[in-house]
Coordinates of C-alpha atoms in Angstrom, one line a residue:
X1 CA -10.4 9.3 -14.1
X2 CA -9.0 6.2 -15.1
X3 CA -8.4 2.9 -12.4
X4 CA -5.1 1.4 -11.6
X5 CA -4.4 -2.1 -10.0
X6 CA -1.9 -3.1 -7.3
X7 CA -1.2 -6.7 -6.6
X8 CA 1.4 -7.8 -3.7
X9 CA 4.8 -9.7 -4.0
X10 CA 5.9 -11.1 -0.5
X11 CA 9.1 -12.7 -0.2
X12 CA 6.8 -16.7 -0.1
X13 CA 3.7 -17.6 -0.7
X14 CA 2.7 -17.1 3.1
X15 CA -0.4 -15.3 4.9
X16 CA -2.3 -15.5 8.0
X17 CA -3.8 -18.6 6.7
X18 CA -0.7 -20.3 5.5
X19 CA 2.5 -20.7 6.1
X20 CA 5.3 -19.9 3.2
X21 CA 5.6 -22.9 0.6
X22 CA 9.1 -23.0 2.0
X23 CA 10.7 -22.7 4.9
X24 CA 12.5 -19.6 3.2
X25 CA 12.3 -16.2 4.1
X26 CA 13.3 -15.1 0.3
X27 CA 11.7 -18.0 -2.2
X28 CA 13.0 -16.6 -5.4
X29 CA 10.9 -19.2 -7.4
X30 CA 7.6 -18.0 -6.1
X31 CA 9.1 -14.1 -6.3
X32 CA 9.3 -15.2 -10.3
X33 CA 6.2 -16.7 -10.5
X34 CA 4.3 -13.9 -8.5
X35 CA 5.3 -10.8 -10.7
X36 CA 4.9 -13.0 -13.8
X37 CA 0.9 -13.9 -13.3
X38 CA 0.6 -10.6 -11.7
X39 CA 2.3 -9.0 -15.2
X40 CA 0.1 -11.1 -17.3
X41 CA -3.2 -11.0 -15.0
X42 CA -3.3 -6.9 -15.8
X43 CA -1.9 -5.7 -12.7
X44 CA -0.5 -1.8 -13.1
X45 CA 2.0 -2.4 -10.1
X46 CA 3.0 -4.7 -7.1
X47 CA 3.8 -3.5 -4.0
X48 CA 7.0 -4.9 -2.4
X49 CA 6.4 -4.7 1.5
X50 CA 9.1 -3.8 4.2
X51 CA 9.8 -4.8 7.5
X52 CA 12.8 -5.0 10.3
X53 CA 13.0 -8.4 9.6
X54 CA 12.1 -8.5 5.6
X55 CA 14.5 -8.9 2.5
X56 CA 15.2 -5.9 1.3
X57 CA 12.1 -4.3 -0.9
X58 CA 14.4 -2.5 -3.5
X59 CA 16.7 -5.4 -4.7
X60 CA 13.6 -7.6 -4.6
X61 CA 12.2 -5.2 -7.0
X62 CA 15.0 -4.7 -8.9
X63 CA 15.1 -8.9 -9.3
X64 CA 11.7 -8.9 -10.4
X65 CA 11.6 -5.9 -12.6
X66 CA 14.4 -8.2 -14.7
X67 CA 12.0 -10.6 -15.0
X68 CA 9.2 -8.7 -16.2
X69 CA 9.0 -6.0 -19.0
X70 CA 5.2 -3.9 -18.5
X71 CA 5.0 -4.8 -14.8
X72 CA 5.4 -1.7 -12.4
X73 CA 6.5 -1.8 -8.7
X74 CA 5.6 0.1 -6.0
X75 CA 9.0 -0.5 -3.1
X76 CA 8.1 0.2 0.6
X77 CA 10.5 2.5 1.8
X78 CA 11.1 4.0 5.2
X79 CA 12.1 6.9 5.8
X80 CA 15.4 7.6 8.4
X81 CA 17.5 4.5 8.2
X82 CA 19.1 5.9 4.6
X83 CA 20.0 9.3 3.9
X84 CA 17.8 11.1 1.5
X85 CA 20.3 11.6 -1.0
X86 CA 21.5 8.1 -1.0
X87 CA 18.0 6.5 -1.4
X88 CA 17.1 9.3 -3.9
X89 CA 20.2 7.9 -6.2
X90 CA 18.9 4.1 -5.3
X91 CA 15.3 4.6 -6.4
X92 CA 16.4 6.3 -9.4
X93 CA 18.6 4.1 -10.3
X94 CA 16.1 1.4 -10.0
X95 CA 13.6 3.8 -11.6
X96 CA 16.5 3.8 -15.2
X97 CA 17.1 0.4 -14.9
X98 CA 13.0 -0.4 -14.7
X99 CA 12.2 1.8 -17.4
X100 CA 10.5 4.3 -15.6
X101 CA 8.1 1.1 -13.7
X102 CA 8.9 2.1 -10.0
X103 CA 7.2 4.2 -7.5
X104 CA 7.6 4.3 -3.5
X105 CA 5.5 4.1 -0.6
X106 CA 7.0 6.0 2.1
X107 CA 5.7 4.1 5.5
X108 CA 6.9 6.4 8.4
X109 CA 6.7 3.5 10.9
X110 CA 4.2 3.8 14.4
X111 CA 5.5 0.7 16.3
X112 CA 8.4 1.3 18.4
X113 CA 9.6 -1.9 18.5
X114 CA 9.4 -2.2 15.1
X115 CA 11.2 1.1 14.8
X116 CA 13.8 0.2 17.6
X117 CA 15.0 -3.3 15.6
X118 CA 16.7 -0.9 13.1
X119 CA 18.7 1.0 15.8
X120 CA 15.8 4.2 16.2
X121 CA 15.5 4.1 20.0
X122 CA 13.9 7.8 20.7
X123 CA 12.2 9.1 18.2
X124 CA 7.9 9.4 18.8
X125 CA 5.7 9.5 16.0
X126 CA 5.2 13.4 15.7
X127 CA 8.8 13.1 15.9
X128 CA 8.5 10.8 13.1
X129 CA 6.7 12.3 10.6
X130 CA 8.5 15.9 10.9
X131 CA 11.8 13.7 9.7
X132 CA 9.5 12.3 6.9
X133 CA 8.8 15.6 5.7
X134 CA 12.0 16.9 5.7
X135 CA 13.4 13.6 4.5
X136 CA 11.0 13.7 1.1
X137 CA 11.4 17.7 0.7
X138 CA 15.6 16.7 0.4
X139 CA 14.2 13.5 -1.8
X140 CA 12.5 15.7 -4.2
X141 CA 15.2 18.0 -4.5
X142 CA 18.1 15.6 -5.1
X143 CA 15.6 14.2 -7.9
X144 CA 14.9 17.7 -9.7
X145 CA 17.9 20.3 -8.6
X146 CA 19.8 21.0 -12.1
X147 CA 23.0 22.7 -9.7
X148 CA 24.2 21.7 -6.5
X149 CA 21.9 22.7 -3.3
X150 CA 22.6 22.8 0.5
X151 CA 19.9 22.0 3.1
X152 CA 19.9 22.4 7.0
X153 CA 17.5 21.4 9.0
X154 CA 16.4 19.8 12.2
X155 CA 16.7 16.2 11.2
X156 CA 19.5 16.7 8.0
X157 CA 22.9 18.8 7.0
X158 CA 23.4 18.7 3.5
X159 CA 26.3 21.1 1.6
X160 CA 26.3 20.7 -2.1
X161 CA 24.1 17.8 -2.7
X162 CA 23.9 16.3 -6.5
X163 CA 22.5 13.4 -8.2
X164 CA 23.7 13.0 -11.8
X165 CA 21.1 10.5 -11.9
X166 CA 16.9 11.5 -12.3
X167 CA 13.8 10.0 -12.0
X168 CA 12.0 9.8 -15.8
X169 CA 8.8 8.5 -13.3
X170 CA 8.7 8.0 -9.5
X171 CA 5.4 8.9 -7.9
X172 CA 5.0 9.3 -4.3
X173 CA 2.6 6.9 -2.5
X174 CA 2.3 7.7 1.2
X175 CA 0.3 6.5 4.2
X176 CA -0.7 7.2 7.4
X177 CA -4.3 8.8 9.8
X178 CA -2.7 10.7 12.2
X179 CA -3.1 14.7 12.0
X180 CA 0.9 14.8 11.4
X181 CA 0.3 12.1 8.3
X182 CA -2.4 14.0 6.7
X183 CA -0.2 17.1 6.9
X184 CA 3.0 15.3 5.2
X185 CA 1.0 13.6 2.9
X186 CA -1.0 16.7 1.4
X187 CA 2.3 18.2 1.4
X188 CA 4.4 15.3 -0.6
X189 CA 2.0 12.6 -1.3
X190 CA 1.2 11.7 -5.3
X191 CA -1.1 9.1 -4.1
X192 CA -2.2 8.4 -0.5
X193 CA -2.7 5.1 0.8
X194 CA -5.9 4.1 2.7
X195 CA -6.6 0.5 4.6
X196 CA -10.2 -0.7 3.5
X197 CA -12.7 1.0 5.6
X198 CA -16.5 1.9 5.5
X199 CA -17.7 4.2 2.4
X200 CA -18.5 7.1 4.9
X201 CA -14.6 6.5 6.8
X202 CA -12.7 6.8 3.3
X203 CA -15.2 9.7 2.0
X204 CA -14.1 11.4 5.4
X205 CA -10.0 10.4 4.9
X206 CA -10.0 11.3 1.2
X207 CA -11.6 14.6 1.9
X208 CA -9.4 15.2 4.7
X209 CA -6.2 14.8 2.4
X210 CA -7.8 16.9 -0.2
X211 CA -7.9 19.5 1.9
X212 CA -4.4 19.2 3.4
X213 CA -3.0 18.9 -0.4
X214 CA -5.2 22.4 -1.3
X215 CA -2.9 24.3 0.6
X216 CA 0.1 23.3 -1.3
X217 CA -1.5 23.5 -4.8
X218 CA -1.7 19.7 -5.1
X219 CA -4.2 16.9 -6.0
X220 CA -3.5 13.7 -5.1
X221 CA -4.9 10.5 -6.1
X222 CA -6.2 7.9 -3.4
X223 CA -5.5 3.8 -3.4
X224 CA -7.8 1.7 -1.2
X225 CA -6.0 -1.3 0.3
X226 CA -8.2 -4.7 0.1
X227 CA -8.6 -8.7 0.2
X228 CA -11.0 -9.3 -1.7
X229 CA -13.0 -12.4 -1.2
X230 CA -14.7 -13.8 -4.5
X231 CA -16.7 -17.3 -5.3
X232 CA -19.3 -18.3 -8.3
X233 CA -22.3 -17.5 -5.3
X234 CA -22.5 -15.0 -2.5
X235 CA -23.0 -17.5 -0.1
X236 CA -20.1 -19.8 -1.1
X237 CA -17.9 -16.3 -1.3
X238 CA -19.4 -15.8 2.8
X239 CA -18.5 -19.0 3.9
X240 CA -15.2 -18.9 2.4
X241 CA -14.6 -15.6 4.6
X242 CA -15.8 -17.3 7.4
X243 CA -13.4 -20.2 6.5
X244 CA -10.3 -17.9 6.2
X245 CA -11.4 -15.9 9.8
X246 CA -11.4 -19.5 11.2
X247 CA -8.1 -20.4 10.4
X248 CA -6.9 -17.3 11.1
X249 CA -7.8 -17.6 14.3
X250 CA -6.7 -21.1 15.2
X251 CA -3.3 -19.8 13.7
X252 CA -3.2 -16.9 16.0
X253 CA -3.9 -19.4 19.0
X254 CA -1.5 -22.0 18.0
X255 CA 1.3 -19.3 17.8
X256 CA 0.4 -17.8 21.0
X257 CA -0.9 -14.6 19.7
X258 CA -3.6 -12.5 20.9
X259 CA -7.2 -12.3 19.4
X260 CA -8.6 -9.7 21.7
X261 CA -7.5 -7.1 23.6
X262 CA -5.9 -5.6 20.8
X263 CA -4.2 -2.2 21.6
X264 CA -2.3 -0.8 18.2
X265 CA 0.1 2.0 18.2
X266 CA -0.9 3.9 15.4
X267 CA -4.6 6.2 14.2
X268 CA -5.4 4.3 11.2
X269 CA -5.5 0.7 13.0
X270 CA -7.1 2.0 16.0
X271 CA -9.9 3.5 13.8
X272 CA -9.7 0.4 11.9
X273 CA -10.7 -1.8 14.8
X274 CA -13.5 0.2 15.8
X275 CA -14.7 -0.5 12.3
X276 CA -14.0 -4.3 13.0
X277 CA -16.2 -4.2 16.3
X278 CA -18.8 -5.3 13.4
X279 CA -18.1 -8.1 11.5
X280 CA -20.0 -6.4 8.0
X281 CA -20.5 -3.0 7.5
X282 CA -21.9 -1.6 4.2
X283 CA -22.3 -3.8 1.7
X284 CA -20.0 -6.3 1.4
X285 CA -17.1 -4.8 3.8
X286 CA -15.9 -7.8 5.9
X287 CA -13.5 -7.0 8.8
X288 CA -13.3 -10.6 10.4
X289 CA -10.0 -10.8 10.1
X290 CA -8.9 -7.4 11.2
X291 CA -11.0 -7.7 14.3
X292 CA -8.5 -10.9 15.2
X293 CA -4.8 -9.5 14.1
X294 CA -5.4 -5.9 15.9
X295 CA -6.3 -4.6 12.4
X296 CA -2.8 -5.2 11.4
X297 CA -2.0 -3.8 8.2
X298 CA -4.3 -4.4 4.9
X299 CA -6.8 -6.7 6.5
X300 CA -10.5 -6.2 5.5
X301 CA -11.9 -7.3 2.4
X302 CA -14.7 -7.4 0.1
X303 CA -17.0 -10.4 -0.4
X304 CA -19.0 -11.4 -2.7
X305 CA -19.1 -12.5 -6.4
X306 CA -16.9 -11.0 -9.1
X307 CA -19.9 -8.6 -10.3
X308 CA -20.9 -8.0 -6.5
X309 CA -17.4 -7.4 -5.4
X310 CA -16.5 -5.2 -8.3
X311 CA -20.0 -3.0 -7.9
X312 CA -18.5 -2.4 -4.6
X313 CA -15.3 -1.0 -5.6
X314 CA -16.9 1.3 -8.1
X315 CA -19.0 2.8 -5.1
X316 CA -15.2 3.4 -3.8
X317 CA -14.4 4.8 -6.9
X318 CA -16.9 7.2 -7.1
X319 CA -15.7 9.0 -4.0
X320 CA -12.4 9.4 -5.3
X321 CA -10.5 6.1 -5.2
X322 CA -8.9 5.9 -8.8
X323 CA -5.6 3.1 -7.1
X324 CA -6.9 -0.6 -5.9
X325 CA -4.3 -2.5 -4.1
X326 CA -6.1 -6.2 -3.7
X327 CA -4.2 -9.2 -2.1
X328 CA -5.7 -12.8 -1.1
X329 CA -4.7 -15.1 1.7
X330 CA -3.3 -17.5 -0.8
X331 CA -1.4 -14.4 -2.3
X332 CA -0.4 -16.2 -6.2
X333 CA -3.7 -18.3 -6.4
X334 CA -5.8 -14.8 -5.4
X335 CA -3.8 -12.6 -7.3
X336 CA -4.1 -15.4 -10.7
X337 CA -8.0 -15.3 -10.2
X338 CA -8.0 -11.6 -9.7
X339 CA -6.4 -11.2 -12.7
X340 CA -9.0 -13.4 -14.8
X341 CA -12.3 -12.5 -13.0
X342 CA -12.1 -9.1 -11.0
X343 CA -10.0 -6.5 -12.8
X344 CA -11.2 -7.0 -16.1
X345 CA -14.8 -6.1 -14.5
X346 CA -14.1 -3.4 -12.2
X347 CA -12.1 -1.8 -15.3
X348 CA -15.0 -2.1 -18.0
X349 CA -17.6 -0.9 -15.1
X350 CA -15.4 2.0 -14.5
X351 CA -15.4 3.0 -18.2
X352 CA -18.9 2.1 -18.5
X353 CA -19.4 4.3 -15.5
X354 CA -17.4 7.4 -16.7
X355 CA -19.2 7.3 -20.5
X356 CA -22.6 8.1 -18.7
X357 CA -20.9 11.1 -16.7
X358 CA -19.6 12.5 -19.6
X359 CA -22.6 12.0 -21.6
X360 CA -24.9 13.6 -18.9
X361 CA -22.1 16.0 -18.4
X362 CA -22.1 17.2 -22.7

């Protein structure tokens, strides 16, 4: 089993810790300069993120996969704002134009205000993730059907659907802890998306989905979200993460945002933030920072130094996580040290790692 990287390309250089070099919601400049280092630091794929309020992931991908030529891009998508068909022709279209260097990360959605700022007023989440699954079912189909096909169902009419125009490569990364989730994703999902949890949480999730993807004849690979924190000693790389969780915090307070009391809408950062009622768990697992932001999103991190950091990801590893997405809170500084003094460690202790299975194993 081989190891794949996934950086992060916002839409600026901004974070909890920071605010954007510019005072731009799209800085094309540090778009350029992000997929570039990320390109040249080893990174497999980027993630382009969504949101209500977000540029548009796919033409920001599309932009940056013109400036690149080995770099691959994983586009946020959500499903039931676009028909199937429609987004089926747009990813691949992007997918020809890229050279086969996109995938997508279906994000169902769990916040109903988030939800509601793109017009989707009634829907719950069960509702949510039954459209999902119907929504990548037609999504499939559009990419594969060599005739015309019709589908009817609860959420979609389609008569004589037909896409002159197929994927060569377009995996399916989806996310999401719920019941519902884990039955979509062992359904559809090529790779499903975890946030960084405990050793014993993602052993649980991964054999969850395992499970759920048995029925269907599938086996799907697993990417662990994280923000890795990383200095020359492991007490410079904990006070850093004590730094970060610092001004994290008097962000959060100058803004007017909570710290406590945090009560999020979906399974995965509920569960999260249980996690985060301990500031370290395992080895190295930090969840400051999720503990402050409601466990918003990718959030928890590993700390240590490089060797530490990446011994810890090869314990995720070897429970089944073959996909690391890693971001920092200064997102193209991280991602350029990353590139130099993480991923080239992980990667050789990995193959290192899998010689002496194969050798026991022969």
């Amino acid at each position: 089993m081989s190891v794949k990287f996934i950086g992060y390309i916002g839409f600026n250089n901004a974070s909890e810790t920071q605010a954007a070099v510019r005072s731009r919601a799209l800085d094309i400049d540090y778009v350029d300069a992000a997929a570039k280092a990320q390109e040249e630091g080893g990174f497999d794929r980027v993630l382009i993120p969504f949101a209500s309020n977000s540029p548009e992931s796919q033409i920001v991908a599309a932009h940056a996969a013109a400036r690149t030529t080995r770099l691959g891009f994983l586009v946020a998508h959500r499903p039931g704002f676009t028909q199937p068909t429609v987004a089926a022709r747009q990813l691949a279209t992007l997918d020809q134009l890229s050279n086969g260097r996109v995938a997508v990360h279906i994000i169902t959605g769990g916040a109903d205000d988030e939800m509601a700022r793109d017009g989707d007023t009634k829907s719950v989440k069960a509702e949510r993730y039954a459209r999902t699954d119907e929504y990548l079912t037609i999504l499939r189909q559009e990419w594969t059907a060599s005739k015309p096909f019709d589908h009817q169902g609860r959420f979609y009419d389609i008569r004589q659907a037909f896409s002159a125009i197929k994927p060569d490569n377009l995996p399916v990364f989806f996310g999401g802890s719920s019941d519902e989730a884990i039955e979509v994703a062992g359904r559809h999902a090529d790779v499903y998306a975890l946030w960084g949890e405990t050793l014993a949480a993602v052993q649980d999730t991964v054999r969850a989905v395992r499970k759920s993807a048995a029925r269907f004849g599938r086996s799907p690979g697993f990417s662990l979200s994280l923000r890795p924190v990383i200095a020359d000693t492991e007490e410079a790389a904990w006070k850093r993460a004590a730094e970060i969780e610092e001004q994290v915090r008097e962000n959060r307070v100058a803004a007017g945002l909570p710290i406590t009391g945090h009560r999020p809408p979906n399974a995965g950062s509920l569960r999260l933030l249980e996690t985060a009622s301990t500031n370290r768990q395992d080895k190295r697992l930090w969840t400051g920072v999720a503990a402050l932001t409601g466990a918003a999103g990718n959030s928890t991190g590993l700390v240590g130094t490089p060797e530490q950091v990446a011994d810890a990801m090869l314990d995720y590893y070897d429970i089944g996580i073959d996909h690391f997405l890693v971001r920092g809170f200064d997102p193209l500084g991280d991602s350029i040290v990353y590139g130099r003094e993480l991923l080239p460690l992980v990667r050789a202790k990995v193959a290192e790692h899998d010689a002496a299975r194969l050798a026991l194993a022969g």
